[in-house]
CSV table of C-alpha atoms and ligand atoms in Angstrom, one decimal:
chain,number,residue,atom,x,y,z
F,918,MET,CA,-10.0,-78.7,-21.7
F,919,LYS,CA,-12.5,-75.6,-21.9
F,920,THR,CA,-13.4,-73.8,-25.1
F,921,GLN,CA,-14.0,-70.2,-25.3
F,922,LYS,CA,-17.9,-69.9,-27.0
F,923,ARG,CA,-19.8,-66.1,-27.2
F,924,LEU,CA,-23.2,-67.5,-26.4
F,925,GLY,CA,-26.5,-65.2,-26.7
F,926,ILE,CA,-30.0,-65.8,-25.2
F,927,LEU,CA,-33.5,-64.1,-26.0
F,928,THR,CA,-36.9,-64.3,-24.7
F,929,SER,CA,-39.7,-64.3,-27.4
F,930,GLY,CA,-43.5,-64.0,-27.3
F,931,GLY,CA,-45.7,-63.4,-24.8
F,932,ASP,CA,-44.2,-62.8,-20.9
F,933,CYS,CA,-44.7,-65.2,-18.5
F,934,PRO,CA,-43.2,-65.9,-14.6
F,935,GLY,CA,-39.6,-67.9,-15.1
F,936,LEU,CA,-38.6,-66.3,-17.8
F,937,ASN,CA,-35.4,-64.3,-15.9
F,938,ALA,CA,-34.8,-67.9,-13.7
F,939,ALA,CA,-34.0,-69.4,-17.3
F,940,ILE,CA,-31.9,-66.6,-18.2
F,941,ARG,CA,-30.0,-66.9,-14.7
F,942,ALA,CA,-29.3,-70.7,-14.9
F,943,VAL,CA,-28.1,-70.2,-18.5
F,944,VAL,CA,-25.9,-67.7,-17.3
F,945,SER,CA,-24.5,-69.4,-14.0
F,946,HIS,CA,-23.9,-72.7,-15.9
F,947,ALA,CA,-22.5,-71.6,-19.1
F,948,THR,CA,-19.9,-69.0,-17.3
F,949,ILE,CA,-19.3,-71.8,-14.3
F,950,THR,CA,-18.8,-74.6,-15.9
F,951,TYR,CA,-17.5,-74.2,-19.0
F,952,ASP,CA,-16.3,-70.3,-18.8
F,953,TRP,CA,-18.3,-69.1,-22.3
F,954,GLU,CA,-19.3,-65.6,-22.2
F,955,VAL,CA,-23.3,-64.9,-22.0
F,956,PHE,CA,-25.5,-62.0,-23.9
F,957,GLY,CA,-28.9,-61.1,-23.9
F,958,ILE,CA,-30.5,-60.0,-26.7
F,959,PRO,CA,-33.1,-57.3,-26.0
F,960,TYR,CA,-36.5,-58.0,-27.5
F,961,ALA,CA,-35.6,-61.1,-29.6
F,962,THR,CA,-35.1,-61.0,-33.2
F,963,THR,CA,-35.5,-56.9,-32.9
F,964,GLY,CA,-32.6,-57.1,-30.8
F,965,LEU,CA,-30.5,-58.9,-33.6
F,966,LEU,CA,-32.1,-56.9,-36.4
F,967,GLU,CA,-30.7,-54.4,-34.6
F,968,LYS,CA,-27.1,-55.9,-33.7
F,969,LYS,CA,-27.8,-55.5,-30.0
F,970,ALA,CA,-26.1,-58.0,-27.3
F,971,ILE,CA,-25.8,-57.1,-23.6
F,972,PRO,CA,-22.6,-59.1,-22.0
F,973,LEU,CA,-24.4,-61.2,-18.9
F,974,THR,CA,-22.1,-61.6,-15.9
F,975,LEU,CA,-22.8,-63.3,-13.1
F,976,HIS,CA,-21.5,-60.7,-11.2
F,977,GLY,CA,-24.4,-58.2,-12.7
F,978,MET,CA,-27.0,-60.7,-12.0
F,979,ASP,CA,-25.8,-61.5,-8.3
F,980,LEU,CA,-26.5,-58.5,-6.1
F,981,ARG,CA,-25.2,-59.1,-3.1
F,982,GLY,CA,-26.0,-62.9,-3.1
F,983,MET,CA,-29.8,-61.8,-3.2
F,984,ASN,CA,-30.9,-63.7,-6.7
F,985,PRO,CA,-33.3,-61.7,-8.1
F,986,LEU,CA,-33.6,-63.1,-11.3
F,987,LEU,CA,-35.1,-66.1,-9.7
F,988,ASN,CA,-38.4,-64.4,-8.4
F,989,MET,CA,-38.9,-61.5,-10.9
F,990,GLY,CA,-41.6,-62.0,-13.8
F,991,GLY,CA,-41.3,-60.9,-16.5
F,992,THR,CA,-37.9,-60.8,-18.4
F,993,ILE,CA,-34.9,-58.5,-18.1
F,994,LEU,CA,-34.8,-58.9,-22.2
F,995,GLY,CA,-37.9,-57.7,-23.6
F,996,SER,CA,-40.1,-59.6,-26.0
F,997,ILE,CA,-41.7,-59.2,-28.6
F,998,ASN,CA,-45.1,-61.0,-30.0
F,999,LYS,CA,-45.7,-59.2,-32.9
F,1000,GLY,CA,-43.9,-57.6,-36.0
F,1001,ASP,CA,-43.4,-59.3,-39.4
F,1002,THR,CA,-39.9,-61.1,-38.3
F,1003,LEU,CA,-39.7,-63.1,-41.7
F,1004,ALA,CA,-39.8,-60.4,-43.5
F,1005,HIS,CA,-36.6,-59.2,-42.5
F,1006,ILE,CA,-34.8,-62.7,-42.1
F,1007,ASP,CA,-31.8,-61.5,-44.4
F,1008,GLU,CA,-31.1,-58.5,-42.1
F,1009,ILE,CA,-31.5,-60.8,-38.7
F,1010,ILE,CA,-29.2,-63.2,-40.3
F,1011,ALA,CA,-26.8,-60.4,-40.4
F,1012,GLY,CA,-27.1,-59.2,-37.4
F,1013,TYR,CA,-26.5,-62.2,-35.7
F,1014,ASN,CA,-23.3,-62.9,-38.0
F,1015,ALA,CA,-21.8,-59.0,-37.1
F,1016,LEU,CA,-22.6,-60.2,-33.3
F,1017,GLU,CA,-20.1,-63.2,-33.5
F,1018,LEU,CA,-22.1,-65.4,-31.6
F,1019,ASP,CA,-21.1,-69.5,-32.0
F,1020,ALA,CA,-24.6,-70.3,-30.7
F,1021,LEU,CA,-28.0,-69.2,-29.2
F,1022,ILE,CA,-30.6,-70.2,-26.6
F,1023,GLY,CA,-33.9,-69.0,-27.4
F,1024,ILE,CA,-37.2,-69.1,-24.9
F,1025,GLY,CA,-40.5,-69.0,-26.8
F,1026,GLY,CA,-43.6,-70.7,-27.5
F,1027,ASP,CA,-44.9,-72.5,-30.0
F,1028,GLY,CA,-45.0,-69.3,-33.0
F,1029,SER,CA,-41.4,-67.9,-31.3
F,1030,LEU,CA,-39.9,-71.7,-32.0
F,1031,THR,CA,-41.4,-72.1,-35.5
F,1032,ILE,CA,-39.5,-68.5,-36.6
F,1033,LEU,CA,-36.8,-69.2,-34.4
F,1034,ASP,CA,-36.2,-72.2,-36.2
F,1035,GLU,CA,-36.7,-71.2,-40.0
F,1036,LEU,CA,-34.2,-68.4,-38.8
F,1037,ARG,CA,-31.7,-70.9,-37.7
F,1038,ASP,CA,-32.1,-72.8,-40.7
F,1039,LYS,CA,-31.3,-70.1,-42.8
F,1040,GLY,CA,-28.4,-68.7,-41.1
F,1041,ASN,CA,-27.1,-72.4,-39.8
F,1042,TRP,CA,-27.0,-71.4,-36.1
F,1043,GLN,CA,-26.2,-73.4,-33.4
F,1044,PHE,CA,-29.5,-73.3,-31.6
F,1045,VAL,CA,-31.4,-74.9,-28.5
F,1046,ALA,CA,-34.7,-74.1,-27.9
F,1047,ILE,CA,-36.7,-73.9,-23.7
F,1048,PRO,CA,-40.2,-73.6,-24.1
F,1049,LYS,CA,-42.5,-71.3,-22.2
F,1050,THR,CA,-46.0,-70.3,-22.4
F,1051,ILE,CA,-48.9,-69.5,-20.4
F,1052,ASP,CA,-50.6,-71.7,-22.5
F,1053,ASN,CA,-48.6,-74.7,-22.2
F,1054,ASP,CA,-49.4,-76.0,-25.7
F,1055,VAL,CA,-46.3,-76.4,-26.8
F,1056,ALA,CA,-46.0,-80.3,-28.0
F,1057,PHE,CA,-43.5,-82.8,-26.5
F,1058,THR,CA,-43.3,-81.7,-23.2
F,1059,GLU,CA,-45.3,-82.1,-19.7
F,1060,LYS,CA,-44.3,-78.4,-19.0
F,1061,VAL,CA,-42.9,-75.5,-19.7
F,1062,VAL,CA,-42.0,-72.5,-18.0
F,1063,GLY,CA,-45.2,-70.1,-16.3
F,1064,PHE,CA,-47.7,-72.5,-16.6
F,1065,ASP,CA,-47.5,-73.7,-13.7
F,1066,THR,CA,-47.4,-69.7,-12.4
F,1067,ALA,CA,-50.9,-69.2,-14.3
F,1068,VAL,CA,-52.1,-71.6,-12.7
F,1069,ASN,CA,-51.8,-70.8,-9.4
F,1070,THR,CA,-53.1,-67.0,-10.3
F,1071,VAL,CA,-56.4,-68.1,-11.4
F,1072,VAL,CA,-56.7,-70.4,-9.0
F,1073,ASP,CA,-56.0,-68.0,-6.0
F,1074,ALA,CA,-58.1,-65.7,-8.2
F,1075,LEU,CA,-61.4,-68.3,-8.2
F,1076,ASN,CA,-60.7,-68.7,-4.0
F,1077,ARG,CA,-61.5,-65.0,-3.2
F,1078,LEU,CA,-64.1,-65.0,-6.3
F,1079,THR,CA,-65.7,-67.9,-5.0
F,1080,PHE,CA,-66.4,-66.3,-1.5
F,1081,THR,CA,-67.7,-63.1,-2.9
F,1082,ALA,CA,-70.2,-65.2,-5.1
F,1083,ALA,CA,-71.5,-67.9,-2.5
F,1084,SER,CA,-72.1,-64.2,-0.2
F,1085,HIS,CA,-74.3,-62.7,-2.6
F,1086,ASP,CA,-76.0,-66.1,-4.3
F,1087,ARG,CA,-74.2,-65.2,-8.0
F,1088,VAL,CA,-73.2,-66.5,-10.8
F,1089,MET,CA,-69.3,-65.6,-11.3
F,1090,ILE,CA,-68.0,-66.0,-14.7
F,1091,VAL,CA,-63.6,-66.3,-14.7
F,1092,GLU,CA,-62.4,-65.7,-18.4
F,1093,VAL,CA,-58.9,-66.6,-18.6
F,1094,MET,CA,-56.4,-66.6,-21.4
F,1095,GLY,CA,-56.5,-69.4,-23.8
F,1096,ARG,CA,-56.9,-69.2,-27.6
F,1097,SER,CA,-56.8,-72.0,-28.7
F,1098,ALA,CA,-55.7,-74.1,-25.8
F,1099,GLY,CA,-57.8,-74.7,-22.6
F,1100,HIS,CA,-54.9,-76.7,-20.5
F,1101,LEU,CA,-54.7,-73.4,-18.2
F,1102,ALA,CA,-58.6,-73.0,-17.5
F,1103,LEU,CA,-59.0,-76.8,-17.5
F,1104,GLU,CA,-56.4,-77.4,-15.0
F,1105,ALA,CA,-57.6,-74.1,-12.5
F,1106,GLY,CA,-60.2,-74.7,-12.5
F,1107,ILE,CA,-60.5,-78.2,-11.4
F,1108,ALA,CA,-57.8,-76.6,-8.8
F,1109,GLY,CA,-60.1,-73.7,-7.6
F,1110,GLY,CA,-63.5,-75.5,-7.9
F,1111,ALA,CA,-65.5,-74.6,-11.0
F,1112,ASP,CA,-68.7,-75.6,-11.7
F,1113,CYS,CA,-68.0,-75.3,-15.8
F,1114,ILE,CA,-65.4,-75.0,-17.4
F,1115,LEU,CA,-65.5,-74.5,-20.9
F,1116,ILE,CA,-62.2,-74.6,-23.0
F,1117,PRO,CA,-61.8,-73.7,-27.3
F,1118,GLU,CA,-61.1,-77.8,-27.8
F,1119,ILE,CA,-64.8,-79.0,-26.3
F,1120,PRO,CA,-67.4,-76.7,-28.2
F,1121,TYR,CA,-69.7,-75.8,-25.2
F,1122,SER,CA,-74.1,-75.5,-25.1
F,1123,ILE,CA,-75.4,-72.3,-23.2
F,1124,LYS,CA,-78.2,-74.7,-22.5
F,1125,GLY,CA,-76.3,-77.0,-20.9
F,1126,VAL,CA,-74.3,-74.6,-18.4
F,1127,CYS,CA,-77.8,-73.0,-17.4
F,1128,SER,CA,-79.7,-76.5,-17.1
F,1129,HIS,CA,-76.6,-77.4,-14.6
F,1130,LEU,CA,-76.5,-74.1,-12.9
F,1131,ARG,CA,-80.1,-74.3,-12.1
F,1132,GLU,CA,-79.1,-78.7,-11.1
F,1133,LEU,CA,-76.7,-77.3,-8.9
F,1134,ARG,CA,-79.2,-74.6,-7.0
F,1135,ASP,CA,-82.3,-76.8,-7.6
F,1136,ASN,CA,-80.9,-80.2,-6.2
F,1137,TRP,CA,-77.5,-79.3,-4.4
F,1138,GLY,CA,-78.9,-76.6,-2.4
F,1139,ARG,CA,-75.7,-74.2,-4.0
F,1140,ARG,CA,-76.8,-70.5,-4.0
F,1141,PHE,CA,-73.7,-69.4,-6.5
F,1142,GLY,CA,-71.9,-71.0,-9.2
F,1143,ILE,CA,-68.6,-70.5,-10.6
F,1144,VAL,CA,-68.3,-70.4,-14.8
F,1145,VAL,CA,-64.4,-70.7,-15.8
F,1146,VAL,CA,-64.1,-69.9,-19.5
F,1147,ALA,CA,-61.3,-69.5,-21.7
F,1148,GLU,CA,-61.1,-66.5,-24.2
F,1149,GLY,CA,-61.1,-68.6,-27.2
F,1150,ALA,CA,-64.0,-71.0,-25.5
F,1151,ARG,CA,-66.5,-72.1,-29.1
F,1152,ILE,CA,-70.5,-72.5,-28.7
F,1153,ALA,CA,-72.1,-75.4,-29.9
F,1154,LYS,CA,-73.9,-75.4,-33.0
F,1155,ASP,CA,-77.2,-74.9,-32.4
F,1156,SER,CA,-77.2,-74.5,-28.8
F,1157,CYS,CA,-77.6,-71.0,-28.9
F,1158,CYS,CA,-80.7,-69.3,-26.9
F,1159,TYR,CA,-80.0,-65.6,-27.3
F,1160,PRO,CA,-81.0,-64.4,-30.7
F,1161,LYS,CA,-77.5,-62.8,-31.7
F,1162,CYS,CA,-75.7,-65.5,-30.6
F,1163,GLU,CA,-72.6,-66.1,-32.7
F,1164,ILE,CA,-70.9,-69.0,-33.7
F,1165,ALA,CA,-67.8,-67.6,-34.3
F,1166,LYS,CA,-65.7,-65.1,-31.6
F,1167,PRO,CA,-68.0,-62.8,-30.6
F,1168,SER,CA,-66.6,-59.1,-30.5
F,1169,CYS,CA,-67.1,-58.4,-26.9
F,1170,GLY,CA,-64.9,-60.3,-24.3
F,1171,MET,CA,-66.3,-64.5,-24.2
F,1172,GLY,CA,-66.8,-64.0,-20.8
F,1173,GLN,CA,-68.9,-60.7,-21.6
F,1174,TYR,CA,-70.6,-62.8,-23.9
F,1175,ILE,CA,-71.9,-66.1,-21.7
F,1176,LEU,CA,-72.6,-63.4,-19.2
F,1177,ASP,CA,-75.8,-62.1,-22.0
F,1178,GLU,CA,-76.4,-65.7,-23.1
F,1179,ILE,CA,-76.8,-67.2,-19.6
F,1180,ARG,CA,-79.2,-63.6,-19.1
F,1181,HIS,CA,-81.0,-64.2,-21.9
F,1182,CYS,CA,-81.3,-68.0,-21.3
F,1183,SER,CA,-82.2,-68.1,-17.6
F,1184,HIS,CA,-84.6,-65.5,-18.4
F,1185,ASN,CA,-82.9,-62.6,-15.8
F,1186,GLN,CA,-83.1,-65.1,-12.7
F,1187,LEU,CA,-79.7,-65.5,-12.0
F,1188,ASP,CA,-77.4,-62.1,-10.6
F,1189,ILE,CA,-74.2,-62.6,-12.8
F,1190,ARG,CA,-71.1,-61.0,-12.9
F,1191,VAL,CA,-67.5,-61.6,-14.6
F,1192,SER,CA,-64.5,-61.4,-13.9
F,1193,VAL,CA,-61.6,-61.2,-16.6
F,1194,LEU,CA,-58.2,-62.2,-15.3
F,1195,GLY,CA,-56.5,-60.8,-18.3
F,1196,HIS,CA,-52.7,-60.1,-18.2
F,1197,ILE,CA,-52.6,-60.5,-14.5
F,1198,GLN,CA,-52.2,-64.3,-15.4
F,1199,ARG,CA,-48.8,-63.8,-17.0
F,1200,GLY,CA,-47.4,-61.8,-13.7
F,1201,GLY,CA,-46.4,-62.2,-10.9
F,1202,ILE,CA,-43.7,-63.7,-9.0
F,1203,PRO,CA,-42.5,-67.5,-10.4
F,1204,SER,CA,-43.7,-70.2,-8.6
F,1205,ALA,CA,-41.4,-73.1,-6.4
F,1206,GLY,CA,-42.7,-75.0,-9.7
F,1207,ASP,CA,-41.5,-72.9,-12.5
F,1208,ARG,CA,-38.3,-71.3,-11.1
F,1209,LEU,CA,-37.4,-75.3,-10.8
F,1210,LEU,CA,-37.9,-76.3,-14.0
F,1211,ALA,CA,-36.2,-72.9,-15.2
F,1212,SER,CA,-33.1,-74.1,-14.1
F,1213,ALA,CA,-33.1,-77.5,-14.8
F,1214,PHE,CA,-33.9,-76.5,-18.8
F,1215,GLY,CA,-31.1,-73.5,-18.7
F,1216,LYS,CA,-28.8,-76.3,-17.5
F,1217,ALA,CA,-29.8,-78.4,-20.2
F,1218,ALA,CA,-29.9,-76.1,-23.2
F,1219,VAL,CA,-26.1,-75.1,-22.4
F,1220,ASP,CA,-24.9,-79.0,-21.8
F,1221,LEU,CA,-27.0,-79.9,-25.3
F,1222,ILE,CA,-24.7,-76.4,-26.8
F,1223,ALA,CA,-21.4,-77.8,-25.2
F,1224,LYS,CA,-21.8,-81.5,-26.9
F,1225,GLY,CA,-22.8,-79.7,-30.5
F,1226,LYS,CA,-26.3,-81.2,-30.2
F,1227,THR,CA,-28.3,-78.2,-31.8
F,1228,ALA,CA,-31.7,-77.6,-33.9
F,1229,LYS,CA,-33.5,-79.2,-30.2
F,1230,MET,CA,-36.0,-77.8,-27.7
F,1231,VAL,CA,-35.5,-78.9,-24.0
F,1232,ALA,CA,-38.5,-80.8,-23.0
F,1233,TRP,CA,-39.9,-82.2,-19.7
F,1234,GLN,CA,-40.9,-86.3,-20.3
F,1235,ASN,CA,-41.6,-89.1,-17.3
F,1236,GLY,CA,-39.8,-86.8,-14.8
F,1237,GLU,CA,-36.5,-85.7,-16.2
F,1238,VAL,CA,-35.4,-83.2,-18.8
F,1239,VAL,CA,-35.2,-84.8,-22.5
F,1240,ALA,CA,-34.4,-83.1,-25.8
F,1241,VAL,CA,-36.5,-83.4,-28.9
F,1242,PRO,CA,-35.7,-82.3,-32.4
F,1243,LEU,CA,-36.9,-78.5,-33.0
F,1244,GLU,CA,-38.8,-79.6,-36.7
F,1245,LYS,CA,-40.9,-82.3,-34.8
F,1246,VAL,CA,-41.8,-79.7,-31.8
F,1247,ILE,CA,-43.1,-77.5,-34.5
F,1248,ALA,CA,-45.0,-79.7,-36.8
F,1249,LYS,CA,-46.9,-81.2,-33.6
F,1250,SER,CA,-47.5,-77.8,-32.0
F,1251,PRO,CA,-49.9,-76.1,-30.8
F,1252,SER,CA,-50.7,-79.6,-28.5
F,1253,LEU,CA,-54.4,-78.6,-27.6
F,1254,VAL,CA,-56.3,-80.7,-25.0
F,1255,LYS,CA,-57.7,-84.4,-25.9
F,1256,PRO,CA,-60.8,-85.9,-25.6
F,1257,ASP,CA,-58.7,-88.7,-23.8
F,1258,ASN,CA,-57.1,-86.5,-22.0
F,1259,PHE,CA,-57.6,-87.9,-18.1
F,1260,LEU,CA,-58.6,-84.2,-16.4
F,1261,VAL,CA,-61.1,-83.8,-19.1
F,1262,GLU,CA,-62.4,-87.6,-17.3
F,1263,THR,CA,-61.3,-86.0,-13.9
F,1264,GLU,CA,-63.3,-82.8,-14.7
F,1265,GLN,CA,-66.8,-84.4,-15.4
F,1266,SER,CA,-66.3,-87.5,-12.6
F,1267,LEU,CA,-66.5,-84.5,-10.5
F,1268,GLY,CA,-69.6,-83.0,-11.7
F,1269,ILE,CA,-68.7,-80.3,-13.6
F,1270,TYR,CA,-69.9,-79.1,-16.9
F,1271,VAL,CA,-67.5,-79.9,-19.4
F,1272,GLY,CA,-69.4,-79.0,-22.7
F,1273,ASN,CA,-70.0,-81.9,-25.2
F,1274,THR,CA,-66.6,-83.6,-25.2
F,1275,GLU,CA,-67.5,-85.2,-29.0
F,1276,HIS,CA,-67.2,-82.8,-30.8
F,1277,ILE,CA,-63.5,-82.6,-30.2
F,1278,SER,CA,-61.9,-84.2,-32.4
F,1279,LYS,CA,-63.9,-82.5,-35.2
F,1280,LEU,CA,-62.8,-79.2,-34.2
F,1281,GLU,CA,-59.2,-79.5,-33.3
F,1282,ASP,CA,-58.4,-79.4,-37.1
F,1283,SER,CA,-60.2,-76.3,-37.3
F,1284,ILE,CA,-58.3,-74.5,-34.2
F,1285,ARG,CA,-55.0,-75.5,-35.7
F,1286,SER,CA,-55.9,-73.5,-38.8
F,1287,LEU,CA,-56.6,-70.6,-36.8
F,1288,PRO,CA,-54.1,-67.6,-37.0
F,1289,LEU,CA,-51.8,-68.0,-34.3
F,1290,GLY,CA,-50.3,-65.3,-32.1
F,1291,TYR,CA,-46.6,-65.4,-31.6
F,1292,SER,CA,-46.3,-67.2,-28.3
X,2363,F6P,O1,-48.5,-66.3,-24.8
X,2363,F6P,C1,-49.9,-66.6,-25.1
X,2363,F6P,C2,-51.2,-65.2,-24.5
X,2363,F6P,O2,-51.1,-65.7,-23.4
X,2363,F6P,C3,-52.8,-66.2,-25.1
X,2363,F6P,O3,-53.2,-67.3,-24.0
X,2363,F6P,C4,-53.3,-64.6,-25.4
X,2363,F6P,O4,-54.5,-64.7,-25.9
X,2363,F6P,C5,-52.4,-63.7,-25.4
X,2363,F6P,O5,-50.9,-64.7,-25.1
X,2363,F6P,C6,-52.3,-62.3,-25.0
X,2363,F6P,O6,-51.5,-61.6,-25.4
X,2363,F6P,P1,-51.5,-60.3,-25.5
X,2363,F6P,O7,-49.8,-60.0,-25.1
X,2363,F6P,O8,-50.7,-60.0,-27.4
X,2363,F6P,O9,-52.1,-59.5,-25.4
């Protein structure tokens, strides 16, 4: 026997491709299988605070069978990744109660999930989370919505930049997103044929980067170089050569900073350019992988609510969707690149410059304590 429920869904934190595919899966499964009503909450907790809910129906999403939500980037619900949500806990809970929702699905990264879990606890919500972020740094899940597309976007950029770099014998520095976790730089860098990959977890030495580029030129006949750098990459202590070298995050972008450093270190002998991929990495049509993941996560999240198994996050482990207690996820996130990560070993074995891997574990704690955005 079907039990009518009013299910809310929201997207929180930085957007990424695949959010709409997850919304579509939730609405489809909740409507077709359980006959529930589904409401989209605009702009995450702001929508709850303002008591706003938009009815989401199969018919409304269908558009003559064209399924636009499956392949649209961004989020039709809007999102927020700033603001002092926790200062308004009582109003948000009052808004949720006023909307008479029986349960809520929140799609977010680790910052959003921490906030939503606190609201869940205080408001006694029936809540299930779906992980998303192009940083892929949510613990206990091998995949999150949005990461696969972002990796493909960066690889596409690297393909293009390689040809222009090769044509002009240039070093191309490509800055990618990743303030504390280097998964995107690491995976896209390997797949895109980078020569150096600099990530927040492994401090790099500018001299190491320069001598690697020199070696490519002198011993391998390679006249150009591709350096992929995460925006939060960190220079190893005592390894600067530029007089104004700072260990902390420079005020200019990381790509520009490394360009200045390499220029100085190489005595201006290298022709270098920098490309900052920025928010292009968050846009675009979701990949097939992200559409599949979003669909599987959406279905599983609805089933968890139907079974009353809440305060959980759906996660991808060993080829299937499982449910992990949210408090465990929050305690272990962000999930950083580990020293024994097989992809770090892979890049080393391919001759890619990776920085000083001995520093990883020492840095991990300090990275965790960084004030994080709200992903
Ligand atoms: O979602 C996380 C992230 O993609 C980070 O890698 C990046 O630093 C940040 O979002 C940028 O967010 P904003 O939208 O505030 O510029």
